[in-house]
mmCIF file of C-alpha atoms and ligand atoms in Angstrom:
data_model
loop_
_atom_site.group_PDB
_atom_site.id
_atom_site.type_symbol
_atom_site.label_atom_id
_atom_site.label_comp_id
_atom_site.label_asym_id
_atom_site.label_seq_id
_atom_site.Cartn_x
_atom_site.Cartn_y
_atom_site.Cartn_z
ATOM 1 C CA UNK U 203 -0.547 -1.333 32.480
ATOM 2 C CA UNK U 204 -2.418 -2.026 29.280
ATOM 3 C CA UNK U 205 -4.514 0.766 27.850
ATOM 4 C CA UNK U 206 -8.204 -0.080 27.673
ATOM 5 C CA UNK U 207 -11.059 1.011 25.439
ATOM 6 C CA UNK U 208 -12.823 2.379 28.503
ATOM 7 C CA UNK U 209 -9.890 4.667 29.213
ATOM 8 C CA UNK U 210 -10.018 5.916 25.658
ATOM 9 C CA UNK U 211 -13.752 6.519 25.890
ATOM 10 C CA UNK U 212 -13.383 8.367 29.159
ATOM 11 C CA UNK U 213 -10.878 10.857 27.737
ATOM 12 C CA UNK U 214 -12.996 11.232 24.612
ATOM 13 C CA UNK U 215 -15.936 12.186 26.828
ATOM 14 C CA UNK U 216 -14.053 15.405 27.520
ATOM 15 C CA UNK U 217 -13.712 16.221 23.821
ATOM 16 C CA UNK U 218 -16.645 18.172 22.437
ATOM 17 C CA UNK U 219 -18.183 17.524 19.028
ATOM 18 C CA UNK U 220 -19.114 20.580 16.915
ATOM 19 C CA UNK U 221 -22.596 20.867 18.485
ATOM 20 C CA UNK U 222 -21.140 20.686 22.012
ATOM 21 C CA UNK U 223 -22.091 17.052 22.607
ATOM 22 C CA UNK U 224 -19.453 14.845 24.190
ATOM 23 C CA UNK U 225 -17.688 12.939 21.404
ATOM 24 C CA UNK U 226 -18.797 9.427 22.485
ATOM 25 C CA UNK U 227 -22.421 10.609 22.319
ATOM 26 C CA UNK U 228 -22.125 12.153 18.871
ATOM 27 C CA UNK U 229 -22.671 8.820 17.088
ATOM 28 C CA UNK U 230 -19.621 9.171 14.918
ATOM 29 C CA UNK U 231 -17.166 6.834 16.626
ATOM 30 C CA UNK U 232 -16.096 3.620 14.994
ATOM 31 C CA UNK U 233 -15.032 0.704 17.084
ATOM 32 C CA UNK U 234 -11.949 1.603 19.070
ATOM 33 C CA UNK U 235 -9.013 -0.640 18.429
ATOM 34 C CA UNK U 236 -6.389 -0.770 21.147
ATOM 35 C CA UNK U 237 -3.403 -2.923 20.519
ATOM 36 C CA UNK U 238 -0.092 -2.922 22.249
ATOM 37 C CA UNK U 239 -0.286 0.723 23.243
ATOM 38 C CA UNK U 240 -1.500 1.777 19.792
ATOM 39 C CA UNK U 241 -4.959 3.244 19.493
ATOM 40 C CA UNK U 242 -6.957 3.458 16.299
ATOM 41 C CA UNK U 243 -10.446 4.624 15.493
ATOM 42 C CA UNK U 244 -12.309 6.749 13.037
ATOM 43 C CA UNK U 245 -14.963 9.436 13.127
ATOM 44 C CA UNK U 246 -17.508 9.088 10.359
ATOM 45 C CA UNK U 247 -19.199 12.401 9.778
ATOM 46 C CA UNK U 248 -21.425 14.160 7.319
ATOM 47 C CA UNK U 249 -19.436 15.185 4.244
ATOM 48 C CA UNK U 250 -20.664 18.769 4.544
ATOM 49 C CA UNK U 251 -19.348 19.055 8.105
ATOM 50 C CA UNK U 252 -15.836 17.760 7.557
ATOM 51 C CA UNK U 253 -14.148 21.126 8.128
ATOM 52 C CA UNK U 254 -15.858 21.571 11.484
ATOM 53 C CA UNK U 255 -14.778 18.097 12.520
ATOM 54 C CA UNK U 256 -11.087 18.341 11.730
ATOM 55 C CA UNK U 257 -10.231 20.179 14.990
ATOM 56 C CA UNK U 258 -12.282 17.603 16.880
ATOM 57 C CA UNK U 259 -10.302 14.831 15.224
ATOM 58 C CA UNK U 260 -7.058 16.516 16.213
ATOM 59 C CA UNK U 261 -8.257 17.103 19.784
ATOM 60 C CA UNK U 262 -9.348 13.475 20.084
ATOM 61 C CA UNK U 263 -5.989 12.280 18.863
ATOM 62 C CA UNK U 264 -4.183 14.531 21.298
ATOM 63 C CA UNK U 265 -6.372 13.473 24.219
ATOM 64 C CA UNK U 266 -5.767 9.804 23.478
ATOM 65 C CA UNK U 267 -2.025 10.323 23.112
ATOM 66 C CA UNK U 268 -1.959 11.844 26.577
ATOM 67 C CA UNK U 269 -3.240 8.636 28.191
ATOM 68 C CA UNK U 270 -0.349 7.029 30.041
ATOM 69 C CA UNK U 271 0.771 3.930 28.176
ATOM 70 C CA UNK U 272 -0.430 5.080 24.771
ATOM 71 C CA UNK U 273 2.438 4.962 22.309
ATOM 72 C CA UNK U 274 0.578 6.248 19.322
ATOM 73 C CA UNK U 275 -2.908 7.235 18.319
ATOM 74 C CA UNK U 276 -4.366 7.412 14.857
ATOM 75 C CA UNK U 277 -7.762 9.038 14.553
ATOM 76 C CA UNK U 278 -9.120 9.100 11.044
ATOM 77 C CA UNK U 279 -11.816 11.440 9.859
ATOM 78 C CA UNK U 280 -13.982 9.927 7.203
ATOM 79 C CA UNK U 281 -16.966 11.454 5.516
ATOM 80 C CA UNK U 282 -20.249 9.902 4.720
ATOM 81 C CA UNK U 283 -21.124 10.867 1.171
ATOM 82 C CA UNK U 284 -24.327 12.871 0.926
ATOM 83 C CA UNK U 285 -25.725 10.389 -1.547
ATOM 84 C CA UNK U 286 -24.550 7.405 -3.489
ATOM 85 C CA UNK U 287 -22.329 4.545 -2.602
ATOM 86 C CA UNK U 288 -21.658 5.254 1.030
ATOM 87 C CA UNK U 289 -18.723 6.585 2.934
ATOM 88 C CA UNK U 290 -15.487 7.668 1.396
ATOM 89 C CA UNK U 291 -12.398 9.449 2.655
ATOM 90 C CA UNK U 292 -12.845 12.943 3.947
ATOM 91 C CA UNK U 293 -10.377 14.459 1.510
ATOM 92 C CA UNK U 294 -12.384 13.297 -1.422
ATOM 93 C CA UNK U 295 -15.805 13.796 0.026
ATOM 94 C CA UNK U 296 -15.188 17.315 1.270
ATOM 95 C CA UNK U 297 -15.079 18.398 -2.297
ATOM 96 C CA UNK U 298 -18.336 19.524 -3.848
ATOM 97 C CA UNK U 299 -19.945 16.440 -5.271
ATOM 98 C CA UNK U 300 -19.906 16.091 -8.981
ATOM 99 C CA UNK U 301 -19.818 13.045 -11.100
ATOM 100 C CA UNK U 302 -16.204 13.623 -11.967
ATOM 101 C CA UNK U 303 -13.953 11.314 -13.871
ATOM 102 C CA UNK U 304 -10.764 10.921 -11.846
ATOM 103 C CA UNK U 305 -8.893 12.429 -14.758
ATOM 104 C CA UNK U 306 -10.444 15.867 -14.255
ATOM 105 C CA UNK U 307 -8.879 16.377 -10.893
ATOM 106 C CA UNK U 308 -5.417 17.325 -9.742
ATOM 107 C CA UNK U 309 -4.010 15.265 -6.876
ATOM 108 C CA UNK U 310 -1.480 16.636 -4.469
ATOM 109 C CA UNK U 311 1.736 14.654 -4.681
ATOM 110 C CA UNK U 312 3.672 13.521 -1.648
ATOM 111 C CA UNK U 313 6.212 16.232 -0.881
ATOM 112 C CA UNK U 314 9.738 15.035 -1.653
ATOM 113 C CA UNK U 315 8.574 11.923 -3.507
ATOM 114 C CA UNK U 316 9.200 11.977 -7.241
ATOM 115 C CA UNK U 317 7.289 8.937 -8.417
ATOM 116 C CA UNK U 318 4.829 6.591 -6.772
ATOM 117 C CA UNK U 319 4.353 3.193 -8.347
ATOM 118 C CA UNK U 320 1.859 0.555 -7.284
ATOM 119 C CA UNK U 321 2.583 -3.146 -7.289
ATOM 120 C CA UNK U 322 -0.742 -4.873 -7.648
ATOM 121 C CA UNK U 323 -2.290 -8.218 -8.367
ATOM 122 C CA UNK U 324 -5.771 -9.408 -9.085
ATOM 123 C CA UNK U 325 -5.606 -11.843 -6.201
ATOM 124 C CA UNK U 326 -3.568 -12.664 -3.137
ATOM 125 C CA UNK U 327 -0.800 -15.197 -2.848
ATOM 126 C CA UNK U 328 0.712 -14.614 -6.270
ATOM 127 C CA UNK U 329 3.889 -13.154 -4.798
ATOM 128 C CA UNK U 330 2.987 -9.495 -5.029
ATOM 129 C CA UNK U 331 4.753 -8.495 -1.827
ATOM 130 C CA UNK U 332 7.825 -10.578 -2.615
ATOM 131 C CA UNK U 333 7.998 -8.961 -6.040
ATOM 132 C CA UNK U 334 7.422 -5.487 -4.600
ATOM 133 C CA UNK U 335 10.269 -5.837 -2.096
ATOM 134 C CA UNK U 336 12.756 -7.212 -4.599
ATOM 135 C CA UNK U 337 11.717 -4.674 -7.218
ATOM 136 C CA UNK U 338 12.273 -1.894 -4.693
ATOM 137 C CA UNK U 339 15.719 -3.306 -3.926
ATOM 138 C CA UNK U 340 16.433 -3.599 -7.647
ATOM 139 C CA UNK U 341 15.582 0.079 -8.064
ATOM 140 C CA UNK U 342 17.842 0.827 -5.106
ATOM 141 C CA UNK U 343 20.658 -1.003 -6.896
ATOM 142 C CA UNK U 344 20.107 1.267 -9.891
ATOM 143 C CA UNK U 345 21.118 4.128 -7.625
ATOM 144 C CA UNK U 346 17.672 5.413 -6.686
ATOM 145 C CA UNK U 347 16.500 6.406 -3.224
ATOM 146 C CA UNK U 348 13.537 4.119 -2.720
ATOM 147 C CA UNK U 349 10.706 3.965 -0.213
ATOM 148 C CA UNK U 350 8.108 1.262 0.336
ATOM 149 C CA UNK U 351 4.582 1.703 1.545
ATOM 150 C CA UNK U 352 2.669 -1.374 2.596
ATOM 151 C CA UNK U 353 -0.871 -0.474 1.574
ATOM 152 C CA UNK U 354 -2.025 -4.048 2.069
ATOM 153 C CA UNK U 355 -3.650 -3.271 5.361
ATOM 154 C CA UNK U 356 -5.567 -6.552 5.422
ATOM 155 C CA UNK U 357 -2.396 -8.560 5.258
ATOM 156 C CA UNK U 358 0.628 -6.345 5.766
ATOM 157 C CA UNK U 359 3.709 -8.305 4.720
ATOM 158 C CA UNK U 360 6.560 -5.850 4.955
ATOM 159 C CA UNK U 361 7.290 -6.376 8.668
ATOM 160 C CA UNK U 362 7.952 -10.023 7.883
ATOM 161 C CA UNK U 363 9.568 -9.694 4.458
ATOM 162 C CA UNK U 364 11.985 -7.087 5.767
ATOM 163 C CA UNK U 365 12.293 -8.533 9.290
ATOM 164 C CA UNK U 366 11.180 -5.292 10.895
ATOM 165 C CA UNK U 367 10.123 -5.604 14.505
ATOM 166 C CA UNK U 368 10.670 -2.092 15.748
ATOM 167 C CA UNK U 369 7.903 0.465 16.034
ATOM 168 C CA UNK U 370 8.165 3.759 14.199
ATOM 169 C CA UNK U 371 8.934 6.804 16.329
ATOM 170 C CA UNK U 372 6.866 9.918 16.051
ATOM 171 C CA UNK U 373 8.382 13.242 15.126
ATOM 172 C CA UNK U 374 6.952 16.149 17.070
ATOM 173 C CA UNK U 375 4.032 13.987 18.130
ATOM 174 C CA UNK U 376 2.353 14.076 14.747
ATOM 175 C CA UNK U 377 4.374 12.600 11.935
ATOM 176 C CA UNK U 378 5.665 9.060 11.940
ATOM 177 C CA UNK U 379 9.267 8.353 11.142
ATOM 178 C CA UNK U 380 9.536 5.473 8.675
ATOM 179 C CA UNK U 381 11.864 2.543 9.310
ATOM 180 C CA UNK U 382 15.053 2.148 7.295
ATOM 181 C CA UNK U 383 15.995 -1.332 6.098
ATOM 182 C CA UNK U 384 18.376 -2.465 3.357
ATOM 183 C CA UNK U 385 18.564 1.144 2.236
ATOM 184 C CA UNK U 386 14.789 1.340 1.817
ATOM 185 C CA UNK U 387 12.540 3.745 3.706
ATOM 186 C CA UNK U 388 9.583 1.666 4.855
ATOM 187 C CA UNK U 389 6.149 2.151 6.390
ATOM 188 C CA UNK U 390 3.524 -0.487 7.116
ATOM 189 C CA UNK U 391 0.378 -0.584 9.158
ATOM 190 C CA UNK U 392 1.901 -3.811 10.449
ATOM 191 C CA UNK U 393 4.409 -1.722 12.415
ATOM 192 C CA UNK U 394 1.549 -0.245 14.390
ATOM 193 C CA UNK U 395 -0.669 -3.257 14.821
ATOM 194 C CA UNK U 396 0.173 -6.625 16.229
ATOM 195 C CA UNK U 397 0.535 -9.250 13.515
ATOM 196 C CA UNK U 398 -1.741 -11.578 15.456
ATOM 197 C CA UNK U 399 -4.461 -8.992 16.010
ATOM 198 C CA UNK U 400 -7.152 -9.583 13.443
ATOM 199 C CA UNK U 401 -8.197 -6.233 12.080
ATOM 200 C CA UNK U 402 -11.632 -5.616 10.774
ATOM 201 C CA UNK U 403 -11.473 -2.591 8.561
ATOM 202 C CA UNK U 404 -14.524 -0.726 7.518
ATOM 203 C CA UNK U 405 -14.269 0.768 4.039
ATOM 204 C CA UNK U 406 -13.607 4.357 5.098
ATOM 205 C CA UNK U 407 -11.003 3.324 7.654
ATOM 206 C CA UNK U 408 -9.064 1.553 4.939
ATOM 207 C CA UNK U 409 -8.607 4.694 2.973
ATOM 208 C CA UNK U 410 -7.890 6.940 5.893
ATOM 209 C CA UNK U 411 -5.251 4.553 7.161
ATOM 210 C CA UNK U 412 -3.619 4.542 3.736
ATOM 211 C CA UNK U 413 -3.972 8.299 3.374
ATOM 212 C CA UNK U 414 -2.334 8.854 6.729
ATOM 213 C CA UNK U 415 0.519 6.537 5.841
ATOM 214 C CA UNK U 416 1.016 8.515 2.655
ATOM 215 C CA UNK U 417 0.706 11.966 4.114
ATOM 216 C CA UNK U 418 1.586 11.784 7.795
ATOM 217 C CA UNK U 419 4.826 9.900 7.458
ATOM 218 C CA UNK U 420 8.099 11.787 7.133
ATOM 219 C CA UNK U 421 9.115 10.077 3.889
ATOM 220 C CA UNK U 422 11.965 12.450 3.130
ATOM 221 C CA UNK U 423 13.349 12.737 -0.378
ATOM 222 C CA UNK U 424 12.578 9.688 -2.492
ATOM 223 C CA UNK U 425 13.085 9.024 -6.177
ATOM 224 C CA UNK U 426 10.529 6.242 -6.131
ATOM 225 C CA UNK U 427 7.955 5.000 -3.671
ATOM 226 C CA UNK U 428 6.915 1.401 -4.292
ATOM 227 C CA UNK U 429 3.455 0.662 -2.914
ATOM 228 C CA UNK U 430 2.513 -2.915 -2.052
ATOM 229 C CA UNK U 431 -1.204 -2.758 -2.819
ATOM 230 C CA UNK U 432 -3.932 -4.890 -1.306
ATOM 231 C CA UNK U 433 -4.961 -7.660 -3.703
ATOM 232 C CA UNK U 434 -7.991 -7.266 -5.893
ATOM 233 C CA UNK U 435 -9.664 -4.484 -7.758
ATOM 234 C CA UNK U 436 -12.046 -3.103 -5.194
ATOM 235 C CA UNK U 437 -12.712 0.325 -3.810
ATOM 236 C CA UNK U 438 -9.410 0.372 -1.945
ATOM 237 C CA UNK U 439 -7.491 0.135 -5.222
ATOM 238 C CA UNK U 440 -9.592 2.701 -6.997
ATOM 239 C CA UNK U 441 -9.417 5.111 -4.128
ATOM 240 C CA UNK U 442 -5.673 4.595 -3.789
ATOM 241 C CA UNK U 443 -5.359 5.425 -7.466
ATOM 242 C CA UNK U 444 -7.282 8.600 -6.738
ATOM 243 C CA UNK U 445 -5.379 9.509 -3.588
ATOM 244 C CA UNK U 446 -1.936 10.018 -5.066
ATOM 245 C CA UNK U 447 -0.628 10.713 -8.522
ATOM 246 C CA UNK U 448 0.461 7.185 -9.377
ATOM 247 C CA UNK U 449 3.190 7.134 -11.958
ATOM 248 C CA UNK U 450 2.138 3.665 -12.909
ATOM 249 C CA UNK U 451 1.259 0.179 -11.827
ATOM 250 C CA UNK U 452 3.146 -3.092 -12.033
ATOM 251 C CA UNK U 453 0.842 -6.098 -12.193
ATOM 252 C CA UNK U 454 2.055 -9.379 -10.760
ATOM 253 C CA UNK U 455 0.486 -12.607 -11.955
ATOM 254 C CA UNK U 456 1.206 -16.284 -11.936
ATOM 255 C CA UNK U 457 0.859 -18.018 -15.308
ATOM 256 C CA UNK U 458 -2.372 -19.898 -14.598
ATOM 257 C CA UNK U 459 -5.500 -18.871 -16.450
ATOM 258 C CA UNK U 460 -7.374 -18.027 -13.290
ATOM 259 C CA UNK U 461 -4.704 -15.673 -12.023
ATOM 260 C CA UNK U 462 -4.511 -14.141 -15.479
ATOM 261 C CA UNK U 463 -8.198 -13.336 -15.493
ATOM 262 C CA UNK U 464 -7.665 -11.443 -12.250
ATOM 263 C CA UNK U 465 -4.578 -9.751 -13.646
ATOM 264 C CA UNK U 466 -6.604 -8.654 -16.662
ATOM 265 C CA UNK U 467 -9.114 -7.040 -14.312
ATOM 266 C CA UNK U 468 -6.242 -5.266 -12.584
ATOM 267 C CA UNK U 469 -4.918 -3.909 -15.869
ATOM 268 C CA UNK U 470 -8.409 -2.795 -16.883
ATOM 269 C CA UNK U 471 -8.957 -1.044 -13.576
ATOM 270 C CA UNK U 472 -5.742 0.974 -13.728
ATOM 271 C CA UNK U 473 -6.450 1.915 -17.308
ATOM 272 C CA UNK U 474 -9.901 3.071 -16.296
ATOM 273 C CA UNK U 475 -8.449 5.500 -13.772
ATOM 274 C CA UNK U 476 -5.779 6.616 -16.248
ATOM 275 C CA UNK U 477 -2.872 5.086 -14.365
ATOM 276 C CA UNK U 478 -0.339 3.803 -16.878
ATOM 277 C CA UNK U 479 0.337 0.093 -16.559
ATOM 278 C CA UNK U 480 4.121 -0.166 -16.453
ATOM 279 C CA UNK U 481 3.947 -3.833 -17.186
ATOM 280 C CA UNK U 482 3.256 -7.367 -16.053
ATOM 281 C CA UNK U 483 5.610 -9.632 -14.096
ATOM 282 C CA UNK U 484 5.104 -13.371 -14.334
ATOM 283 C CA UNK U 485 5.890 -14.775 -10.911
ATOM 284 C CA UNK U 486 6.317 -18.476 -10.189
ATOM 285 C CA UNK U 487 6.794 -18.643 -13.908
ATOM 286 C CA UNK U 488 8.493 -22.025 -13.890
ATOM 287 C CA UNK U 489 9.820 -24.331 -11.210
ATOM 288 C CA UNK U 490 13.547 -24.670 -10.753
ATOM 289 C CA UNK U 491 14.419 -27.758 -8.777
ATOM 290 C CA UNK U 492 16.862 -26.650 -6.090
ATOM 291 C CA UNK U 493 18.713 -29.979 -6.071
ATOM 292 C CA UNK U 494 18.974 -30.891 -9.757
ATOM 293 C CA UNK U 495 18.323 -27.548 -11.446
ATOM 294 C CA UNK U 496 15.717 -29.094 -13.743
ATOM 295 C CA UNK U 497 13.050 -26.734 -14.900
ATOM 296 C CA UNK U 498 9.332 -27.643 -14.913
ATOM 297 C CA UNK U 499 6.560 -25.386 -16.155
ATOM 298 C CA UNK U 500 4.109 -26.443 -13.493
ATOM 299 C CA UNK U 501 1.686 -23.590 -13.971
ATOM 300 C CA UNK U 502 1.980 -23.488 -17.732
ATOM 301 C CA UNK U 503 4.763 -21.041 -18.375
ATOM 302 C CA UNK U 504 4.373 -17.946 -20.540
ATOM 303 C CA UNK U 505 0.736 -17.107 -19.824
ATOM 304 C CA UNK U 506 1.483 -13.667 -18.437
ATOM 305 C CA UNK U 507 3.732 -12.726 -21.349
ATOM 306 C CA UNK U 508 1.002 -13.657 -23.823
ATOM 307 C CA UNK U 509 -1.567 -11.834 -21.744
ATOM 308 C CA UNK U 510 0.610 -8.706 -21.614
ATOM 309 C CA UNK U 511 0.951 -8.818 -25.391
ATOM 310 C CA UNK U 512 -2.762 -9.263 -25.785
ATOM 311 C CA UNK U 513 -3.464 -6.304 -23.494
ATOM 312 C CA UNK U 514 -0.824 -4.168 -25.155
ATOM 313 C CA UNK U 515 1.180 -3.596 -21.969
ATOM 314 C CA UNK U 516 4.902 -4.249 -21.501
ATOM 315 C CA UNK U 517 6.093 -7.603 -20.230
ATOM 316 C CA UNK U 518 8.654 -6.989 -17.512
ATOM 317 C CA UNK U 519 10.058 -10.428 -16.860
ATOM 318 C CA UNK U 520 9.573 -13.826 -15.339
ATOM 319 C CA UNK U 521 10.601 -14.943 -11.883
ATOM 320 C CA UNK U 522 10.955 -18.680 -11.255
ATOM 321 C CA UNK U 523 9.276 -20.508 -8.417
ATOM 322 C CA UNK U 524 12.321 -21.232 -6.352
ATOM 323 C CA UNK U 525 12.882 -22.433 -2.820
ATOM 324 C CA UNK U 526 15.561 -19.817 -2.195
ATOM 325 C CA UNK U 527 13.179 -16.987 -3.055
ATOM 326 C CA UNK U 528 10.577 -18.344 -0.670
ATOM 327 C CA UNK U 529 12.953 -19.118 2.173
ATOM 328 C CA UNK U 530 14.802 -15.835 1.932
ATOM 329 C CA UNK U 531 11.620 -13.876 1.525
ATOM 330 C CA UNK U 532 9.869 -15.390 4.490
ATOM 331 C CA UNK U 533 12.975 -14.981 6.650
ATOM 332 C CA UNK U 534 13.105 -11.255 5.972
ATOM 333 C CA UNK U 535 16.228 -11.642 3.860
ATOM 334 C CA UNK U 536 15.078 -10.680 0.349
ATOM 335 C CA UNK U 537 17.279 -12.213 -2.345
ATOM 336 C CA UNK U 538 18.225 -8.954 -4.029
ATOM 337 C CA UNK U 539 19.668 -7.677 -0.745
ATOM 338 C CA UNK U 540 21.204 -10.875 0.544
ATOM 339 C CA UNK U 541 22.284 -12.730 -2.608
ATOM 340 C CA UNK U 542 23.042 -9.807 -4.876
ATOM 341 C CA UNK U 543 25.283 -11.899 -7.115
ATOM 342 C CA UNK U 544 22.801 -14.736 -7.494
ATOM 343 C CA UNK U 545 20.596 -15.440 -10.500
ATOM 344 C CA UNK U 546 17.371 -14.276 -8.841
ATOM 345 C CA UNK U 547 18.747 -10.875 -7.914
ATOM 346 C CA UNK U 548 19.711 -10.378 -11.541
ATOM 347 C CA UNK U 549 16.168 -11.177 -12.676
ATOM 348 C CA UNK U 550 14.717 -8.623 -10.275
ATOM 349 C CA UNK U 551 17.277 -5.992 -11.227
ATOM 350 C CA UNK U 552 16.398 -6.501 -14.894
ATOM 351 C CA UNK U 553 12.730 -6.038 -14.031
ATOM 352 C CA UNK U 554 13.625 -2.907 -12.060
ATOM 353 C CA UNK U 555 15.560 -1.534 -15.029
ATOM 354 C CA UNK U 556 12.525 -2.063 -17.290
ATOM 355 C CA UNK U 557 10.262 -0.402 -14.759
ATOM 356 C CA UNK U 558 12.617 2.560 -14.552
ATOM 357 C CA UNK U 559 12.672 2.795 -18.335
ATOM 358 C CA UNK U 560 8.890 2.849 -18.314
ATOM 359 C CA UNK U 561 8.766 5.538 -15.655
ATOM 360 C CA UNK U 562 11.225 7.715 -17.536
ATOM 361 C CA UNK U 563 9.762 6.942 -20.927
ATOM 362 C CA UNK U 564 6.343 7.766 -19.582
ATOM 363 C CA UNK U 565 7.548 11.122 -18.330
ATOM 364 C CA UNK U 566 9.425 11.963 -21.522
ATOM 365 C CA UNK U 567 6.507 11.031 -23.675
ATOM 366 C CA UNK U 568 4.370 13.312 -21.546
ATOM 367 C CA UNK U 569 2.095 10.414 -20.888
ATOM 368 C CA UNK U 570 -1.091 11.411 -19.136
ATOM 369 C CA UNK U 571 -0.920 10.903 -15.416
ATOM 370 C CA UNK U 572 -4.245 11.118 -13.662
ATOM 371 C CA UNK U 573 -5.149 14.543 -12.498
ATOM 372 C CA UNK U 574 -7.330 14.520 -9.453
ATOM 373 C CA UNK U 575 -8.208 17.620 -7.505
ATOM 374 C CA UNK U 576 -8.630 16.904 -3.865
ATOM 375 C CA UNK U 577 -9.336 19.878 -1.689
ATOM 376 C CA UNK U 578 -8.690 19.400 1.982
HETATM 377 N N1 LIG M 675 9.095 -16.668 -7.086
HETATM 378 C C1 LIG M 675 8.828 -17.291 -5.939
HETATM 379 N N2 LIG M 675 9.374 -18.481 -5.642
HETATM 380 C C2 LIG M 675 9.079 -19.129 -4.492
HETATM 381 N N3 LIG M 675 8.230 -18.671 -3.574
HETATM 382 C C3 LIG M 675 7.641 -17.475 -3.823
HETATM 383 C C4 LIG M 675 7.909 -16.716 -5.005
HETATM 384 N N4 LIG M 675 7.193 -15.565 -4.930
HETATM 385 C C5 LIG M 675 6.510 -15.608 -3.768
HETATM 386 N N5 LIG M 675 6.779 -16.752 -3.098
HETATM 387 C C6 LIG M 675 6.226 -17.188 -1.805
HETATM 388 O O1 LIG M 675 4.811 -17.263 -1.957
HETATM 389 C C7 LIG M 675 4.156 -16.815 -0.784
HETATM 390 C C8 LIG M 675 3.217 -15.660 -1.141
HETATM 391 O O2 LIG M 675 3.999 -14.566 -1.581
HETATM 392 P P1 LIG M 675 3.635 -13.068 -1.210
HETATM 393 O O3 LIG M 675 4.678 -12.216 -1.818
HETATM 394 O O4 LIG M 675 3.368 -12.913 0.236
HETATM 395 O O5 LIG M 675 2.281 -12.946 -2.045
HETATM 396 P P2 LIG M 675 1.113 -11.839 -2.041
HETATM 397 O O6 LIG M 675 1.697 -10.563 -1.546
HETATM 398 O O7 LIG M 675 0.683 -11.778 -3.469
HETATM 399 O O8 LIG M 675 0.040 -12.383 -1.154
HETATM 400 C C9 LIG M 675 5.258 -16.435 0.185
HETATM 401 O O9 LIG M 675 5.494 -17.506 1.060
HETATM 402 C C10 LIG M 675 6.462 -16.189 -0.701
HETATM 403 O O10 LIG M 675 7.675 -16.444 -0.042
HETATM 404 MG MG1 LIG M 676 1.256 -9.522 0.278
#
């Protein structure tokens, strides 16, 4: 029997808000999303009252989990900022408000995870997810224990790119166990939500979903976590940069001018929040004809390299536009894992080696990582 919204509301009626009102009457509930036994919603509360609401959040989650047929429940607590630009995640908002630069704060890391790197692009469709997956596998081939977080909650790609159909199990009813594939430890919102279910995310839900995937997943010991970021340079990116101590960001761009303008914005944004830019990858750099091997520079090859030079950030490499990459990628058989001796795998491994150099170099040079204090 499918779980319904009404069922969720009826159990929530038995959960009391801090003033004693039944939760559904407290005017804090977002829309309730029920999909395939997974239940999602958020409570948007006054920033000053976040502490009082946390037990309510937990009780709501527990009550929903107890409904027969519910496989998992994710209740996010988000805080409405007292003033200013509207809601933001509870962790950030519960802190006394001050006009702080992200660099004055100290962020909690993810226990067991040594370095978190973001793979980002100014816009969608440039091959960010494909690059992220193959980069992660390249890092794996360098002997690192690698995890992947799909933070692109608008268009999660990892279920498809890694052919993952199974749902994550919960550990002790609270933490989610990530999925293992090709030696990578993987988590995606796409594991919890049906691919066909269109999700409308309100700003605060975006960040709480990402925060929960960072903090309520049993990641284990990882040398590197590669985060597939949502495209663009909006609040989600900025907040993500403020949520975890990012070791650095890899920007993916195609060579066209328009994509480069977006990539430039991406570089500028990470610099603004003091996240080192590890470098730029030019994807779909040139076209390699699968039948004759002829190369054509259909997007005007070399744009990203020049742009990286201009911006003073490392250039990490160029990946051709190739049928094999697309076919393998879309079939959940990433080239680095399935054609490790092929030319494309080598390109990605070289990029991974440069990224690793950057990560290590950055640490040795004592490069400033953003320090963000977030008090729970
Ligand atoms: N180098 C490449 N050669 C051929 N196809 C590619 C390449 N990189 C990405 N693609 C294809 O382009 C499409 C978009 O890539 P994707 O990684 O999903 O982009 P994004 O995450 O930026 O939206 C996918 O179908 C993918 O297989
Ligand atoms: Mg993607």
